[in-house]
Tab-separated table of C-alpha atoms in Angstrom:
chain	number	residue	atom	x	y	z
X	505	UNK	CA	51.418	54.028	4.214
X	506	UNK	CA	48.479	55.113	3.509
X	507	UNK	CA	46.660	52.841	0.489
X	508	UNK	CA	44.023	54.361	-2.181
X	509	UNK	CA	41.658	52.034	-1.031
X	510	UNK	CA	41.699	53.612	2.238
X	511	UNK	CA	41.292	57.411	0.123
X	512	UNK	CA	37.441	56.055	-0.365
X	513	UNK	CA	35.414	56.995	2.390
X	514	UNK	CA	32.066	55.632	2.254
X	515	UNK	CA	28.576	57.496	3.491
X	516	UNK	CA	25.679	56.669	4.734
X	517	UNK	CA	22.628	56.373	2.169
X	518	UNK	CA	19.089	56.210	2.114
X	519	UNK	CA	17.627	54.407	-0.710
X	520	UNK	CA	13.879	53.668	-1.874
X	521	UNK	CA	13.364	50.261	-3.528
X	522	UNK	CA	10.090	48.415	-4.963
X	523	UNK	CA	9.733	44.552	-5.160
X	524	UNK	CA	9.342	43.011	-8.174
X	525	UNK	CA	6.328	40.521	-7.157
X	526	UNK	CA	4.791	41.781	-10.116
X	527	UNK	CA	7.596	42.203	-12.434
X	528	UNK	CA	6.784	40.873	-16.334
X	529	UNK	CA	7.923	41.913	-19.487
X	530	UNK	CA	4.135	42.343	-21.289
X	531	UNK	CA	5.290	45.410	-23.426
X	532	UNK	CA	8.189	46.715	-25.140
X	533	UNK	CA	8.968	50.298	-24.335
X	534	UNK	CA	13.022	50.281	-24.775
X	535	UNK	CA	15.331	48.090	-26.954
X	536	UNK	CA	16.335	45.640	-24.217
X	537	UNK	CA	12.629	44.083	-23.630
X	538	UNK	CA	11.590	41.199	-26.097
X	539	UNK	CA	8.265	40.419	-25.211
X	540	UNK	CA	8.558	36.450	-25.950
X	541	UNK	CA	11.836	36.007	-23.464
X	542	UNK	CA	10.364	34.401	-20.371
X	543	UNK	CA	10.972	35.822	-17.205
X	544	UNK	CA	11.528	33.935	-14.222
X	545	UNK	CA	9.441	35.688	-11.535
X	546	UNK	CA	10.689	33.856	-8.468
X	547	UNK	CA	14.253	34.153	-9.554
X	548	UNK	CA	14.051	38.311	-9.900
X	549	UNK	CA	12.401	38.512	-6.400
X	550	UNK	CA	15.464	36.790	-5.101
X	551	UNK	CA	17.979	38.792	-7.203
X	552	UNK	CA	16.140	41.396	-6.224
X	553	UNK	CA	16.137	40.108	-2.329
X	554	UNK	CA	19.824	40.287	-2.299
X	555	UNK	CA	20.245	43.457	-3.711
X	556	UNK	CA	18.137	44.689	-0.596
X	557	UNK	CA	20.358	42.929	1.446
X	558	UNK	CA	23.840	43.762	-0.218
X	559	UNK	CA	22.735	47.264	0.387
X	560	UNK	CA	21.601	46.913	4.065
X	561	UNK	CA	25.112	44.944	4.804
X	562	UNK	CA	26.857	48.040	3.942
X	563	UNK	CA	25.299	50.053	6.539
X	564	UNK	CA	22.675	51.472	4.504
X	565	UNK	CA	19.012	52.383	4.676
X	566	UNK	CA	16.628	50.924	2.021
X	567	UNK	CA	13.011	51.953	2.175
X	568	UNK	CA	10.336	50.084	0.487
X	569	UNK	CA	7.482	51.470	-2.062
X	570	UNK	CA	4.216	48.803	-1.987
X	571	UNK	CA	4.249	47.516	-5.838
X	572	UNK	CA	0.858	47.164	-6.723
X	573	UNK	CA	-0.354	44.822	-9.540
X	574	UNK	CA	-0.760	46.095	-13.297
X	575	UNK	CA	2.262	48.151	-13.036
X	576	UNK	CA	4.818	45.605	-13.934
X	577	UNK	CA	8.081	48.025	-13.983
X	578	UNK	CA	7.448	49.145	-10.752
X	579	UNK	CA	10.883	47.639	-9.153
X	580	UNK	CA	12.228	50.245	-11.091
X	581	UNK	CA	12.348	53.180	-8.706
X	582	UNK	CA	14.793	54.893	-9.859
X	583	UNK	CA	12.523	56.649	-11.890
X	584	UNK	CA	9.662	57.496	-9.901
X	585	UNK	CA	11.313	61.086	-8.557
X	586	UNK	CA	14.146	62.913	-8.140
X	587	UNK	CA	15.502	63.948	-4.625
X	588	UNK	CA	18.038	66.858	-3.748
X	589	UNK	CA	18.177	68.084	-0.428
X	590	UNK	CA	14.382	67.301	0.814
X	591	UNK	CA	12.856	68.258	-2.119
X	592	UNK	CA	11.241	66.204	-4.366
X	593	UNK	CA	10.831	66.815	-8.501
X	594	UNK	CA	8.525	64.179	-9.218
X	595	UNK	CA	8.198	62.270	-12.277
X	596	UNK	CA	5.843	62.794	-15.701
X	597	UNK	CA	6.502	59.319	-17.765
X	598	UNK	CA	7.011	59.103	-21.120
X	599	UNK	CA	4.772	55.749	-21.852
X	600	UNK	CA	1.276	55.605	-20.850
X	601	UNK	CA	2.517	51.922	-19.771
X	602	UNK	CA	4.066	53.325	-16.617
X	603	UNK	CA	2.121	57.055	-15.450
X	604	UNK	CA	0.418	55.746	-12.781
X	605	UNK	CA	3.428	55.270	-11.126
X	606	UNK	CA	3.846	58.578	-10.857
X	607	UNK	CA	0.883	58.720	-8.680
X	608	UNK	CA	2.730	55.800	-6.383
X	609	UNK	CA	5.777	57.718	-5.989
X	610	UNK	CA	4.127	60.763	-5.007
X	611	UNK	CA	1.735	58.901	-2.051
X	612	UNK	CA	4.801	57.687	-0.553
X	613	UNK	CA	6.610	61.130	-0.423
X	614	UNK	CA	4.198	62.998	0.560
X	615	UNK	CA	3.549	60.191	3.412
X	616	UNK	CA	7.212	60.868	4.544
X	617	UNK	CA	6.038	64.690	5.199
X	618	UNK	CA	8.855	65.485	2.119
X	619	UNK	CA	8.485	68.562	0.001
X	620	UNK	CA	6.973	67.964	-3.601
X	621	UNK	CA	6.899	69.758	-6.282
X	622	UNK	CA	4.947	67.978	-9.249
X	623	UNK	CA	6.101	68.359	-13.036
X	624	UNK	CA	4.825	69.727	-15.975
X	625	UNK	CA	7.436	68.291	-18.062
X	626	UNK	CA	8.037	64.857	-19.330
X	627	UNK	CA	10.701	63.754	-16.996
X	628	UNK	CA	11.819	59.989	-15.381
X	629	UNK	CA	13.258	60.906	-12.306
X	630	UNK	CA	16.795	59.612	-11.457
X	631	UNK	CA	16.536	57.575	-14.965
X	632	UNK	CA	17.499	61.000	-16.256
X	633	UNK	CA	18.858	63.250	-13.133
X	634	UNK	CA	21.955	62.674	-11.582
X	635	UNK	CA	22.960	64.626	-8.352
X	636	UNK	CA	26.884	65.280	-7.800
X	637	UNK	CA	26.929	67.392	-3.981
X	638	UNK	CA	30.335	68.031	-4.148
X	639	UNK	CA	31.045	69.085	-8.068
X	640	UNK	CA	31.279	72.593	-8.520
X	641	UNK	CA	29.565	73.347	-5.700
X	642	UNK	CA	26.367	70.859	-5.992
X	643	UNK	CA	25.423	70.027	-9.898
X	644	UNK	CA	22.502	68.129	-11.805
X	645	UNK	CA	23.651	65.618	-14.814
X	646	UNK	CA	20.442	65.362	-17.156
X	647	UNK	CA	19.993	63.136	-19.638
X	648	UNK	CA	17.603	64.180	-22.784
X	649	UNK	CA	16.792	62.544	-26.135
X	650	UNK	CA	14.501	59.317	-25.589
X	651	UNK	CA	12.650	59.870	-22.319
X	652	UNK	CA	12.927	63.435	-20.850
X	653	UNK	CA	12.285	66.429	-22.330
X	654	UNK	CA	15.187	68.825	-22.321
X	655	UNK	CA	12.511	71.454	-20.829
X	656	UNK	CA	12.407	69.645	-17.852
X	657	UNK	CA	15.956	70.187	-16.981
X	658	UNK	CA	14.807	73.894	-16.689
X	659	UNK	CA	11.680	72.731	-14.394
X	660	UNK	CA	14.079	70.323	-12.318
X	661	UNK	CA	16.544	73.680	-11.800
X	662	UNK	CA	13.753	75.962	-10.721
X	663	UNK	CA	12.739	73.360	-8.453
X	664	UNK	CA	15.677	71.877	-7.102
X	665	UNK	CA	17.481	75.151	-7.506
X	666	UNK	CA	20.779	73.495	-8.745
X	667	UNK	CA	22.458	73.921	-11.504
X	668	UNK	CA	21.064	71.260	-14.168
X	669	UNK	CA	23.837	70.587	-17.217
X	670	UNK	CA	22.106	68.980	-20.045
X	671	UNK	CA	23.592	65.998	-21.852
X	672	UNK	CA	22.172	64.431	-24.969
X	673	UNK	CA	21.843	61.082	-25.775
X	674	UNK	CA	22.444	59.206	-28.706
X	675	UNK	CA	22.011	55.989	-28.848
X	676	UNK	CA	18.370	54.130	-28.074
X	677	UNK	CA	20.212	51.104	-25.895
X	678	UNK	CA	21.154	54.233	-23.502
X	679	UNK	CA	17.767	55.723	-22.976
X	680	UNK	CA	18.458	56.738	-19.678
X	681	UNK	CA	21.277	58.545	-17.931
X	682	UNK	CA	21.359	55.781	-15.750
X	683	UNK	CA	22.502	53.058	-18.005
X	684	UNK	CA	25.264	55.435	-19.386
X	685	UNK	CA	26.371	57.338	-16.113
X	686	UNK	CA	26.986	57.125	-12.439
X	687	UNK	CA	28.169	58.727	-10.002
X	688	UNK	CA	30.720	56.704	-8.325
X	689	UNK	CA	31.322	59.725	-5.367
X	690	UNK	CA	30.116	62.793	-4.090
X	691	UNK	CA	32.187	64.462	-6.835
X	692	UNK	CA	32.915	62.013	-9.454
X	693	UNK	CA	31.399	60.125	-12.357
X	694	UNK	CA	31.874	56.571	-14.358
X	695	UNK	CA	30.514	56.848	-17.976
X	696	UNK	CA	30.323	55.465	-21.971
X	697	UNK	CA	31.438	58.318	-24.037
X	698	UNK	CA	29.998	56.501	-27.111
X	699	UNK	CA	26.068	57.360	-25.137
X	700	UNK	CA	26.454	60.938	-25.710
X	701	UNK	CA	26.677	63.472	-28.593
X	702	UNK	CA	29.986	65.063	-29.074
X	703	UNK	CA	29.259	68.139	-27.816
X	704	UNK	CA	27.744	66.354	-24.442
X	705	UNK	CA	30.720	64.093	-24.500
X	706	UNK	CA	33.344	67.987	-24.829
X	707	UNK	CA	31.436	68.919	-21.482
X	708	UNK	CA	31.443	65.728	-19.538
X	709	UNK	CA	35.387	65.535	-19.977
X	710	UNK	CA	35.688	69.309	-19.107
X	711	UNK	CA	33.548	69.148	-16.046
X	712	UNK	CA	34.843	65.690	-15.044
X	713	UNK	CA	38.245	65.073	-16.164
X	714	UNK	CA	39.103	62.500	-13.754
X	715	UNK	CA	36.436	60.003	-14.493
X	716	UNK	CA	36.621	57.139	-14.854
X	717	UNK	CA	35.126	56.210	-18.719
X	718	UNK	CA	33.519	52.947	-19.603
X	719	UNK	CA	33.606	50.849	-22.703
X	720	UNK	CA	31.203	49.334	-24.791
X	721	UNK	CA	31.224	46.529	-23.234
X	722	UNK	CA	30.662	47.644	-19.683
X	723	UNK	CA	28.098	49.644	-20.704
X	724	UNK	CA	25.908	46.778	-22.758
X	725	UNK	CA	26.456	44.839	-19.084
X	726	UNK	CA	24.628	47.587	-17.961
X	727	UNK	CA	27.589	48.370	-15.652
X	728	UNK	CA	27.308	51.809	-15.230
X	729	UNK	CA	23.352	51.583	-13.977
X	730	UNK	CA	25.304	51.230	-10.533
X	731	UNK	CA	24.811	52.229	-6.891
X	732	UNK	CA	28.061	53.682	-5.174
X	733	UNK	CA	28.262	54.767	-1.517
X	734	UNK	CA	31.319	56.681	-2.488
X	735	UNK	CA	33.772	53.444	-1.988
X	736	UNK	CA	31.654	50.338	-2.482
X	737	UNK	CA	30.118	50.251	-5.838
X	738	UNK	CA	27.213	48.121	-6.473
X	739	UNK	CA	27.127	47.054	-9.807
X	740	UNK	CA	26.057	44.204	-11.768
X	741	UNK	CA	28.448	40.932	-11.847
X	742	UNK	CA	28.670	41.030	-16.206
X	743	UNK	CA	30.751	44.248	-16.040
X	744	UNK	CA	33.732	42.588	-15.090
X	745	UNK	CA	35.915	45.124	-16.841
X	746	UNK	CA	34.394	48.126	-15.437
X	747	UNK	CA	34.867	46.006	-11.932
X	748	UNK	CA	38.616	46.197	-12.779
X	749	UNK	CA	38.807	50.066	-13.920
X	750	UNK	CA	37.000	51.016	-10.464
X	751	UNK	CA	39.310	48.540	-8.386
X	752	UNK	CA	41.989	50.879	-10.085
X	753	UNK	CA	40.599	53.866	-9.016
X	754	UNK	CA	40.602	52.631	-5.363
X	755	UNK	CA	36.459	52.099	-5.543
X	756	UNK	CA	35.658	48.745	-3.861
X	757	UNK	CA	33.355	46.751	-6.683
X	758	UNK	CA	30.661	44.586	-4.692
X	759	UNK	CA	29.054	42.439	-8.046
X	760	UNK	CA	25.523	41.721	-7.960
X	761	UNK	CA	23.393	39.077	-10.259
X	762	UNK	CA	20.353	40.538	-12.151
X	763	UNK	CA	19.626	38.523	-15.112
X	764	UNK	CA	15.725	38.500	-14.846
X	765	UNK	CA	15.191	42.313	-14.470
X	766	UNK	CA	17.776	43.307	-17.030
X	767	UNK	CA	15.174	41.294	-19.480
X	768	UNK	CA	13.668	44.839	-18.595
X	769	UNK	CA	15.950	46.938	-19.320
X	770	UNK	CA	17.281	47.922	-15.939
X	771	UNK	CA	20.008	46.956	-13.711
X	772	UNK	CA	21.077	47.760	-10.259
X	773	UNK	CA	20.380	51.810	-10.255
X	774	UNK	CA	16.957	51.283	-12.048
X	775	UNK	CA	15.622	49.570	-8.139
X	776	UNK	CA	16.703	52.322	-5.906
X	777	UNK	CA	15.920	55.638	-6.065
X	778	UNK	CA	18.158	57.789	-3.386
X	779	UNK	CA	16.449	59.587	-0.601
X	780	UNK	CA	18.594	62.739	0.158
X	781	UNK	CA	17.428	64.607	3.237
């Protein structure tokens, strides 16, 4: 007998990740940072450090990005660029804070020989751009509303030339895709309705009507800014519910601590952008 744990079939990734030797909360830029919490700099390099390794003991390949000093949200890769296919739709950000990461991002692709194609449109890489290969043929989830500009979803599909579906968000503790969706396969999605306008939320259920939907509490453990391989699902250890809902669905959860970055507003997604050749 076949069991729906053995359904999941996991594949090989390629991710990019930044250490966060110079992570500090000095600014506010999103509801989550609080400028007088203390962060404990050794402790989110070792959080950090096992992330790494959590992802290279599943048979994964995790790339690193030099952080350089000044640019203290640099451990959040995620949303340096956007990769589909070996081309790259880099990333315009919002707060002057972070733009000359932009410039980082860029270096290191165009190091790797990779295709890039720069913006002219506010846009935060995979903070905003989901990639689903195997949903209606190969589809682009974009979030719009806090960071990204909904015109770069139309720059993103010339570039990429996928088919980008824009989704709206409502809610300023969600000001990324990536802390209110994930895609937890090649063709499948986890999300909090209660991110998304109503219209947004009418074409996520029609487009994904097996998903597999979040609640609030999940999503203020920042449980859906997760990393899945298509069975294992990296997510961080508060979102013990959402743990339980993906166990359900035959997903294999593999809990991760990260207390000190999530002082900046990012979770397990925010460190690793994914490099798809």
């Amino acid at each position: 007998m076949v069991t729906v744990n053995q359904q999941r079939v996991p594949r090989k990734r390629t991710y990019l990740m930044c250490s966060p030797e110079h992570f500090a909360v000095e600014y506010a830029i999103n509801p989550w940072m609080d400028v007088t919490t203390p962060v404990d700099a050794d402790l989110a390099v070792k959080q950090w450090d096992r992330l790494r390794e959590t992802l290279v003991g599943l048979g994964h390949e995790v790339h690193l990005l030099a952080p350089e000093a000044g640019l203290p949200d640099m451990v959040f890769a995620a949303n340096g660029a956007f990769v589909v296919d070996g081309t790259v739709y880099g990333a315009r950000f919002k707060h002057e804070q972070r733009t000359a990461e932009a410039a980082a991002h860029r270096a290191f692709y165009e190091s790797q020989g990779w295709r890039f194609i720069a913006p002219s449109e506010t846009n935060e890489g995979e903070g905003d751009l989901a990639y689903l290969p195997e949903a209606h043929g190969g589809l682009v989830l974009a979030g719009h509303g806090f960071r990204t500009e909904l015109a770069a979803h139309a720059e993103a599909q010339e570039a990429l030339a996928r088919p980008v579906v824009s989704l709206r968000l409502v809610d300023p503790r969600f000001y990324h895709l990536d802390v209110a969706l994930a895609s937890i396969d090649d063709a499948n999605i986890a999300y909090y309705p209660g991110a998304f306008s109503v219209a947004s939320q009418r074409v996520l259920a029609q487009l994904f009507p097996d998903a597999v939907l979040a609640d609030d509490a999940d999503a203020l453990a920042f449980g859906l800014n997760l990393v899945s391989d298509g069975r294992n699902v990296v997510l961080n250890s508060e979102a013990s519910r959402l743990a339980g809902k993906l166990r359900a669905a035959g997903y294999q959860p593999v809990p991760v601590e990260l207390t000190e970055l999530k002082k900046g507003g990012g979770s397990v997604k925010c460190c690793i952008a994914e490099l798809r050749h």
